[in-house]
Short mmCIF file of C-alpha atoms in Angstrom, two decimals:
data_model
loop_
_atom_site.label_atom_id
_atom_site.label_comp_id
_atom_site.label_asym_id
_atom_site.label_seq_id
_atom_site.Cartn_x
_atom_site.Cartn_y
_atom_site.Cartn_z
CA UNK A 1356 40.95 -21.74 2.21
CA UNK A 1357 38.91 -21.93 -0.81
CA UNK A 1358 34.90 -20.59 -1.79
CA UNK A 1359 34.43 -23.76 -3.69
CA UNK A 1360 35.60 -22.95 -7.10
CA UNK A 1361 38.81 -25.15 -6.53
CA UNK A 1362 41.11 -21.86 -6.61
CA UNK A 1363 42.71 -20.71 -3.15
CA UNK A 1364 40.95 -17.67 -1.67
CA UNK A 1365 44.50 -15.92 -1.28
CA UNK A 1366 44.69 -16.13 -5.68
CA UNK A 1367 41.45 -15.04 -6.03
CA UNK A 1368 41.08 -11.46 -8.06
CA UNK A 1369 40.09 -8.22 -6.69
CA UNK A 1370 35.81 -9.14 -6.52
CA UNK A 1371 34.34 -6.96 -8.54
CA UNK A 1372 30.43 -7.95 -7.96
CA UNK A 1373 29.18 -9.17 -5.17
CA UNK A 1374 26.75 -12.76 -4.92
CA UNK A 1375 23.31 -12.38 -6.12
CA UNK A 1376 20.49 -12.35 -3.64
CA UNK A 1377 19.50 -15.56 -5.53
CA UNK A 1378 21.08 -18.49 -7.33
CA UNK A 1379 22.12 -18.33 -10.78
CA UNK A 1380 20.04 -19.53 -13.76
CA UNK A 1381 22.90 -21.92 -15.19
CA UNK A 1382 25.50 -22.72 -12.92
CA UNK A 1383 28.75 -24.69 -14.38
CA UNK A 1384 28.86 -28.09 -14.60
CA UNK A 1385 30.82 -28.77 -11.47
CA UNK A 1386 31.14 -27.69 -8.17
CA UNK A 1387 29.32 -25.43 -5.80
CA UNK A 1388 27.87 -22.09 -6.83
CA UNK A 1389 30.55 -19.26 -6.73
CA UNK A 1390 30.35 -16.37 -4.58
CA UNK A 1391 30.35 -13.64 -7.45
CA UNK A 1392 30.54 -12.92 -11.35
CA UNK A 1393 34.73 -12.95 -11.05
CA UNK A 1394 34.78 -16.26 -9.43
CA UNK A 1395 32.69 -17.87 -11.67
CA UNK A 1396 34.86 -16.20 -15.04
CA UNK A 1397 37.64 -17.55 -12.88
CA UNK A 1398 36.52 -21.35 -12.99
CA UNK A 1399 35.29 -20.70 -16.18
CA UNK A 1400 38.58 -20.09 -17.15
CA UNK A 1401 39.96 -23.68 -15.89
CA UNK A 1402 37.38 -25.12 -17.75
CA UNK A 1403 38.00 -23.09 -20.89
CA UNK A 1404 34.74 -22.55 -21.51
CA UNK A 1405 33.31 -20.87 -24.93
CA UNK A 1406 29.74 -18.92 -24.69
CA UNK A 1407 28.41 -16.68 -22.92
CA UNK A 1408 27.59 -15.29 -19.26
CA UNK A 1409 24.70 -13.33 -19.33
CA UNK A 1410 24.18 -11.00 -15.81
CA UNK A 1411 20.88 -9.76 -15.27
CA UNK A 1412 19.96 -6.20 -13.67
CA UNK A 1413 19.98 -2.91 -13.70
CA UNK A 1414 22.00 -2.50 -16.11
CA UNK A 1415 23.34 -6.05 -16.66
CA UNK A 1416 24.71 -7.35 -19.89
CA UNK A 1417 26.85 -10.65 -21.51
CA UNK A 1418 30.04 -11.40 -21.10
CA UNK A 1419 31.59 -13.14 -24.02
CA UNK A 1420 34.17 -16.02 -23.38
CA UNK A 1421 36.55 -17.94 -25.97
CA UNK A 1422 38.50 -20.55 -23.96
CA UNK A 1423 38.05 -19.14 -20.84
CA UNK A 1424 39.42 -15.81 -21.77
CA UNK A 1425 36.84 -12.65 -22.32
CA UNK A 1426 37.12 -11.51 -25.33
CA UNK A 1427 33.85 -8.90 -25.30
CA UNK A 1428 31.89 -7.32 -22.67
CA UNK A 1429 28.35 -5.96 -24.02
CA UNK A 1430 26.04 -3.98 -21.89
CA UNK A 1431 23.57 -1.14 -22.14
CA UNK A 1432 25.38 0.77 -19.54
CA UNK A 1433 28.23 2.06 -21.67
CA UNK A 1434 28.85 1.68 -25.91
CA UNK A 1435 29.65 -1.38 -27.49
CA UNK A 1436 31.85 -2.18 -30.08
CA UNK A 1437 29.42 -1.87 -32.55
CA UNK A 1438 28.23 1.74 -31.09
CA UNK A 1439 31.17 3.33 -30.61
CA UNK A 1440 31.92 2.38 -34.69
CA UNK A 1441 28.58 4.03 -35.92
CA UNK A 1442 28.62 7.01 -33.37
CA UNK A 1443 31.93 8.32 -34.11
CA UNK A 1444 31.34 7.38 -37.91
CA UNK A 1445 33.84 5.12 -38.11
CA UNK A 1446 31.51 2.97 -40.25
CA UNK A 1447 28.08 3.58 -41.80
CA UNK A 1448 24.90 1.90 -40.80
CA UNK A 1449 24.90 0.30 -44.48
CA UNK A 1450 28.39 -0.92 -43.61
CA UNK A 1451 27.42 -2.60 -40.09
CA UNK A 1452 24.76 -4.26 -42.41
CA UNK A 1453 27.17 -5.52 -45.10
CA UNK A 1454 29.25 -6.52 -42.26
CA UNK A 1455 26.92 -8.73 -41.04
CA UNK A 1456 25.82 -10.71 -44.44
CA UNK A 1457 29.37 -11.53 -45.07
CA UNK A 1458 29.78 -13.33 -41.64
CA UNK A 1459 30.16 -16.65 -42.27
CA UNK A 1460 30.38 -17.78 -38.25
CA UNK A 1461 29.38 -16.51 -34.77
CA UNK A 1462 33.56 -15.38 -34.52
CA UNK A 1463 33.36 -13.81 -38.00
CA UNK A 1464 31.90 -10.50 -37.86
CA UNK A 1465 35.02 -8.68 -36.79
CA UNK A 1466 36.77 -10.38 -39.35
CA UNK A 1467 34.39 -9.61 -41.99
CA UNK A 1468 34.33 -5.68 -41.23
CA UNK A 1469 38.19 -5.71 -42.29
CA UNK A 1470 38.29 -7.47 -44.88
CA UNK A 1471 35.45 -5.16 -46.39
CA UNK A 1472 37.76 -2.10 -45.57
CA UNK A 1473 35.38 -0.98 -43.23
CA UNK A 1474 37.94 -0.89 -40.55
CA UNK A 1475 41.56 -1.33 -39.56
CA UNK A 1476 42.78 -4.18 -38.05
CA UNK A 1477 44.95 -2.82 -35.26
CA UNK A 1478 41.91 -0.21 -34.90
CA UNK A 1479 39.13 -2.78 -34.11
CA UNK A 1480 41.78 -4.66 -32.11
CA UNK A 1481 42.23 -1.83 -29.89
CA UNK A 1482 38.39 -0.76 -29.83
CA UNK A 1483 37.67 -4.28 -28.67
CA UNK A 1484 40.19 -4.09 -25.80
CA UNK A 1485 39.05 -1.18 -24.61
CA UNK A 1486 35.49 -2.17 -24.50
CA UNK A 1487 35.66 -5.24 -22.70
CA UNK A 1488 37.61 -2.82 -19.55
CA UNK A 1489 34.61 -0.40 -20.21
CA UNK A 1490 31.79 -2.82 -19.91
CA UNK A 1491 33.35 -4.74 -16.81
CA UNK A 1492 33.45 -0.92 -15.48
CA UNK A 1493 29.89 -0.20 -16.36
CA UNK A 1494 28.68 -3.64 -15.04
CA UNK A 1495 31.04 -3.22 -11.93
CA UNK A 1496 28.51 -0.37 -10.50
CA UNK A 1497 25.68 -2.15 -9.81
CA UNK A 1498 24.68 -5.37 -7.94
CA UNK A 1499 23.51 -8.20 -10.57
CA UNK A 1500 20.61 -10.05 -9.79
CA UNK A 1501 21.99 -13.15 -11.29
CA UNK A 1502 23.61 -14.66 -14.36
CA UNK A 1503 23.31 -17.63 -16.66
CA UNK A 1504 25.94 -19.60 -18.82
CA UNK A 1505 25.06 -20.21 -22.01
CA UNK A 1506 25.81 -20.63 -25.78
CA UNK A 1507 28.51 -18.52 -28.28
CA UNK A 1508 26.81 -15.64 -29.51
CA UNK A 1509 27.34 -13.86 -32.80
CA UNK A 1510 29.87 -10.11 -31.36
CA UNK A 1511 32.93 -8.59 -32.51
CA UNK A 1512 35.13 -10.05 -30.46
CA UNK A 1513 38.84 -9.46 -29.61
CA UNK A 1514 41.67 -10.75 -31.08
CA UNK A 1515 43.71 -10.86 -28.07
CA UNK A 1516 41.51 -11.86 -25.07
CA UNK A 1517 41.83 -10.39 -21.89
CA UNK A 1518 42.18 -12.88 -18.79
CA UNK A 1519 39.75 -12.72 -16.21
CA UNK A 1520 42.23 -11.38 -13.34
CA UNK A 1521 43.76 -8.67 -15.12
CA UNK A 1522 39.86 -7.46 -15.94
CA UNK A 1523 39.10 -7.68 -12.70
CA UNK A 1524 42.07 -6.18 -10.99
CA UNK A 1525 41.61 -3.16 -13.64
CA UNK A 1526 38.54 -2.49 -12.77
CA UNK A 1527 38.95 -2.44 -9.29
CA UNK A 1528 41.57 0.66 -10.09
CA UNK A 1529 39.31 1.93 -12.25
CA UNK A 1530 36.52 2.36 -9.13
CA UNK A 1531 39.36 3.15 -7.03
CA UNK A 1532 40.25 6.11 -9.10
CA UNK A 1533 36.54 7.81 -9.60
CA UNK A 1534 35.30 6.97 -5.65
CA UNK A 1535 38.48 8.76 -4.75
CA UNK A 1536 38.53 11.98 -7.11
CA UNK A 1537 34.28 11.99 -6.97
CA UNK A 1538 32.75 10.07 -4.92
CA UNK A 1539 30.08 6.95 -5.70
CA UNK A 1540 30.93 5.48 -9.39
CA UNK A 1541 27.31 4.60 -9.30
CA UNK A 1542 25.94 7.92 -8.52
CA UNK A 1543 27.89 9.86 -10.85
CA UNK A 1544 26.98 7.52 -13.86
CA UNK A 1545 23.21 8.49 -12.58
CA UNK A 1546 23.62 12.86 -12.08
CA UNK A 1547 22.93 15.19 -14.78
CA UNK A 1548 24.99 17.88 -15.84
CA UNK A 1549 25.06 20.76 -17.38
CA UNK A 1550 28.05 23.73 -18.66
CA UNK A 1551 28.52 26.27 -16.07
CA UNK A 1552 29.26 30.16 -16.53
CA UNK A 1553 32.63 29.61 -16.46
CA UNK A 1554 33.04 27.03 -18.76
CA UNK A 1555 31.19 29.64 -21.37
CA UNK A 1556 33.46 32.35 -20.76
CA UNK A 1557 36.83 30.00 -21.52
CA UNK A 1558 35.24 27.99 -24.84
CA UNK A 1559 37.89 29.31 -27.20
CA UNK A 1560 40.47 27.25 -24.96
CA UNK A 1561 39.19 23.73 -24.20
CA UNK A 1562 40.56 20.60 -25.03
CA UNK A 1563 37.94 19.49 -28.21
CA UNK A 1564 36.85 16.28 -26.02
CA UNK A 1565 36.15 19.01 -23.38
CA UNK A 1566 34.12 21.09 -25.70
CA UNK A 1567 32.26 18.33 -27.56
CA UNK A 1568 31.10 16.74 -23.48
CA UNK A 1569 29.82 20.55 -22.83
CA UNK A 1570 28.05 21.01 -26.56
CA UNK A 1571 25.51 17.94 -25.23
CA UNK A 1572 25.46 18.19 -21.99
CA UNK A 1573 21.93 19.79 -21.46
CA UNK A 1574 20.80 19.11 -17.90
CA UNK A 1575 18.88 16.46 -19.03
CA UNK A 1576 21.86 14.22 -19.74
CA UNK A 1577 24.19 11.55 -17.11
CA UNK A 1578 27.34 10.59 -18.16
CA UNK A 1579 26.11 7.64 -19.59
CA UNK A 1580 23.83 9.30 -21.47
CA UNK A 1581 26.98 11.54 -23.18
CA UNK A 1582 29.02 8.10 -23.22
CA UNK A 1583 26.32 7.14 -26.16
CA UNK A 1584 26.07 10.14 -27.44
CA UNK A 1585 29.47 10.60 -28.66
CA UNK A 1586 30.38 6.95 -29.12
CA UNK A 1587 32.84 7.01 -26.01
CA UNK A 1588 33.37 4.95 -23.08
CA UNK A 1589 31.33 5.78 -19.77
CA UNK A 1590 34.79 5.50 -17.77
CA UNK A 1591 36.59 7.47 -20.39
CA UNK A 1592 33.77 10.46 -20.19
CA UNK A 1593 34.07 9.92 -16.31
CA UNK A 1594 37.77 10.77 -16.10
CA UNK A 1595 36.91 13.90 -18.27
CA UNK A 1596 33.55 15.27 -16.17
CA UNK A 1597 35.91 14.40 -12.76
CA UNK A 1598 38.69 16.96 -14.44
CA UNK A 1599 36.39 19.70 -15.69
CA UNK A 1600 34.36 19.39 -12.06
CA UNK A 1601 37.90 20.17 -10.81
CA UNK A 1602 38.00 23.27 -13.17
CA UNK A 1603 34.78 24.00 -12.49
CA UNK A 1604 33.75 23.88 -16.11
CA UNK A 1605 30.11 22.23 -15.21
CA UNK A 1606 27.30 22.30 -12.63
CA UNK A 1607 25.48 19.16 -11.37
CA UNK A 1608 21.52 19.44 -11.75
CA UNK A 1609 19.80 19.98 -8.60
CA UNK A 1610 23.51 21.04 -6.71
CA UNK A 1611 24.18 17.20 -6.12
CA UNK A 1612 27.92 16.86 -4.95
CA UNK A 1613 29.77 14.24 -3.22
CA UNK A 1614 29.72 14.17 0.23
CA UNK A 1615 32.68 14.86 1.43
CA UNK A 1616 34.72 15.19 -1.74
CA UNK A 1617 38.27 16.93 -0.77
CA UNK A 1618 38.74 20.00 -3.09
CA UNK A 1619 41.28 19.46 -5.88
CA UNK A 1620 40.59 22.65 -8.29
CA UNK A 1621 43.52 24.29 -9.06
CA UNK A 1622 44.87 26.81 -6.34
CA UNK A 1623 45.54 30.44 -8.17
CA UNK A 1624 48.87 31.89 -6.21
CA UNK A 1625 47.09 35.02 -3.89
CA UNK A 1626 43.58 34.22 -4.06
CA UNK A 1627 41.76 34.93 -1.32
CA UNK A 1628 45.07 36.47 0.68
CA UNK A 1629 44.40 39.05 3.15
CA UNK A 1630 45.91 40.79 6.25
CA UNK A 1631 46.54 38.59 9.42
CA UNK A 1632 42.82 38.41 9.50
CA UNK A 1633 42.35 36.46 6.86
CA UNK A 1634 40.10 39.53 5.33
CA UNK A 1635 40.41 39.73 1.25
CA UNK A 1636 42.73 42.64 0.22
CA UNK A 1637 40.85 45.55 -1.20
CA UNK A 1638 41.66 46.96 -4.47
CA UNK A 1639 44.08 49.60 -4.64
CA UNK A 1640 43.15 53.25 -4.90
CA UNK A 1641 42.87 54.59 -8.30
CA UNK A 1642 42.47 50.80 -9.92
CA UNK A 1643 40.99 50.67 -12.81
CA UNK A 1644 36.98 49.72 -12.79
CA UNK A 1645 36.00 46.13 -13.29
CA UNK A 1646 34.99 45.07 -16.28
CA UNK A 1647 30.73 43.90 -16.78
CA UNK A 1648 30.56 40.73 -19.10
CA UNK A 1649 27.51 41.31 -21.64
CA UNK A 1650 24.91 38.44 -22.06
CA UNK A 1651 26.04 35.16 -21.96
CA UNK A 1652 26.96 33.15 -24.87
CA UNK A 1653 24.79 29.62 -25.60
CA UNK A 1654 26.15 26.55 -26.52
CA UNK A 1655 25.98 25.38 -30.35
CA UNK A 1656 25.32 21.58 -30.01
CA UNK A 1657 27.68 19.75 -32.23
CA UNK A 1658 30.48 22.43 -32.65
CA UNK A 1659 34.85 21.67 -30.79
CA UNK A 1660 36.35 24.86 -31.82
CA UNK A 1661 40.14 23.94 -32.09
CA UNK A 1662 42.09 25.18 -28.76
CA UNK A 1663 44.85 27.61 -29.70
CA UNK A 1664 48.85 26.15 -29.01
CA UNK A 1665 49.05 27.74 -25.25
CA UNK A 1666 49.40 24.83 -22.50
CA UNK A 1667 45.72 24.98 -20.94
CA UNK A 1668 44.48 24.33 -24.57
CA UNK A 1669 46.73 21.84 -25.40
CA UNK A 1670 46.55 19.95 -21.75
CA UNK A 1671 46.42 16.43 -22.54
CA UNK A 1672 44.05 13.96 -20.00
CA UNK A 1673 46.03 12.36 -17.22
CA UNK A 1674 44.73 9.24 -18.94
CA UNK A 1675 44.64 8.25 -22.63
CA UNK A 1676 41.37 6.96 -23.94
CA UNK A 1677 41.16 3.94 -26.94
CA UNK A 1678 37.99 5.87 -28.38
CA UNK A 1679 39.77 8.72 -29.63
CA UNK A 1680 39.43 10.61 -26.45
CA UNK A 1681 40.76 10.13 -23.33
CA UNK A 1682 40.52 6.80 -20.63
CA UNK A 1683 42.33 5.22 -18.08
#
């Protein structure tokens, strides 16, 4: 069986987007219209085609292909390449700039940053791999309108070139993992956030990705919004808000939780036991009075006070993140 692309249905990758309620702008130069974005990157591919596919909606963005393979995802719903360099201060705005006179080509500008010392090689490399798996996340959690095949554009692109499968089938895990620890990939990239009282009362002992999510995170703020913020990807801050949920380190504005979500906050040995009846036991007799914590401390915007060398402070993220921080 076969959708018309000319590639059996039982090879097909993992779809990550489903067809557009209406044709696509461009379509490619052969064949019948495919189903969704991953088919079309998939014949694409056969044809080793260099340009772009741009996918409009909400949030949309371009998909950058060098014979066949993707070698940059850009899109406004999590940093690019070019963000993530000049939020973390990686490079200067004045360096982007000089960057960008010495390009000689549209494949150049990557090229041109290292030779100008701005970055490392191996560094960019492994920025540029990581954000084509973030944007095929980001673009994964929303139904495109359409797309359009066009021209090379001027990017930094990747050195080593992902194939369109093994983008696909890793974002697929990627949903996988945040539908099944949260709930709706969508709706979490849309909730705000915001620390919660116990989060304030264990500062001194958070990882400082932990601490630097909570310093912005004003109630006003989704996770995209922190993504940009700190220059990180929206997957990678994801992962982080799903474990310090777990922890109960933050509150979601307006008490918006997913439906459903089993509980998977750590269990403390003997809380809540009781009697047969299930009753809490009462203190004992003589026990010393419970202490009253005094006014609440505020966050400091800006501030990742170094955790101390015990285990909670040193915790590493079950995933390790290619923006400094911590990703899947």
């Amino acid at each position: 069986m076969s959708d018309g692309s000319g590639i059996p249905e039982a090879a097909q990758p993992v779809p990550l987007w489903t067809s557009p309620p209406q044709a696509p702008a461009v379509a490619p130069a052969h064949g019948s219209a495919p189903r969704n974005v991953t088919a079309l990157l998939v014949r694409l591919q056969q044809e080793k085609y260099s340009g772009t596919v741009s996918v409009s909606g909400s949030p949309g963005g371009t998909i950058h292909l060098r014979n066949g393979l993707i070698s940059a995802v850009e899109t406004p719903g999590t940093p690019s390449v070019e963000s993530a360099l000049l939020k973390s201060g990686r490079i200067t705005d004045e360096g982007w700039a000089a960057g960008l006179a010495a390009t000689r080509d549209v494949d150049g500008l990557g090229a041109a940053l290292v030779a100008q010392g701005l970055v490392g090689e191996t560094e960019l490399e492994v920025l540029c791999t990581a954000t084509i798996h973030e944007g095929a996340f980001a673009l994964a959690l929303t139904r495109p309108d359409g797309w359009e095949v066009g021209e090379p554009t001027r990017t930094v692109l990747a050195g080593y070139p992902a194939q369109p499968q093994s983008v696909a089938e890793e974002t697929a895990r990627r949903l996988a993992f945040v539908t099944g620890r949260w709930g709706s990939p969508g709706e979490l990239a849309r909730t705000r956030l915001r620390p919660s009282a116990s989060a304030e009362r264990v500062a001194g002992r958070l990882a400082p990705r932990h601490t630097a999510l909570l310093a912005v995170a004003n109630g006003r703020r989704t996770p995209r919004d922190l993504a940009f913020f700190l220059g990180r990807g929206l997957f990678a801050v994801m992962v982080d808000l799903i474990r310090m949920d777990d922890l109960k380190l933050i509150q979601w504005e307006g008490g918006r939780r997913p439906a459903g979500r089993p509980s998977t906050a750590p269990r403390v040995p003997g809380a809540g036991a009781g009697g047969p009846s299930g009753a809490a036991t009462p203190p004992p007799a003589g026990s010393l009075p419970r202490r009253v914590p005094g006014p609440r401390p505020r966050w400091t915007p800006g501030t990742a006070p170094t955790p101390p060398g015990g285990a909670e402070g040193a915790e590493p993220s079950a995933h390790q993140e290619l923006f400094g921080q911590s990703d899947g």
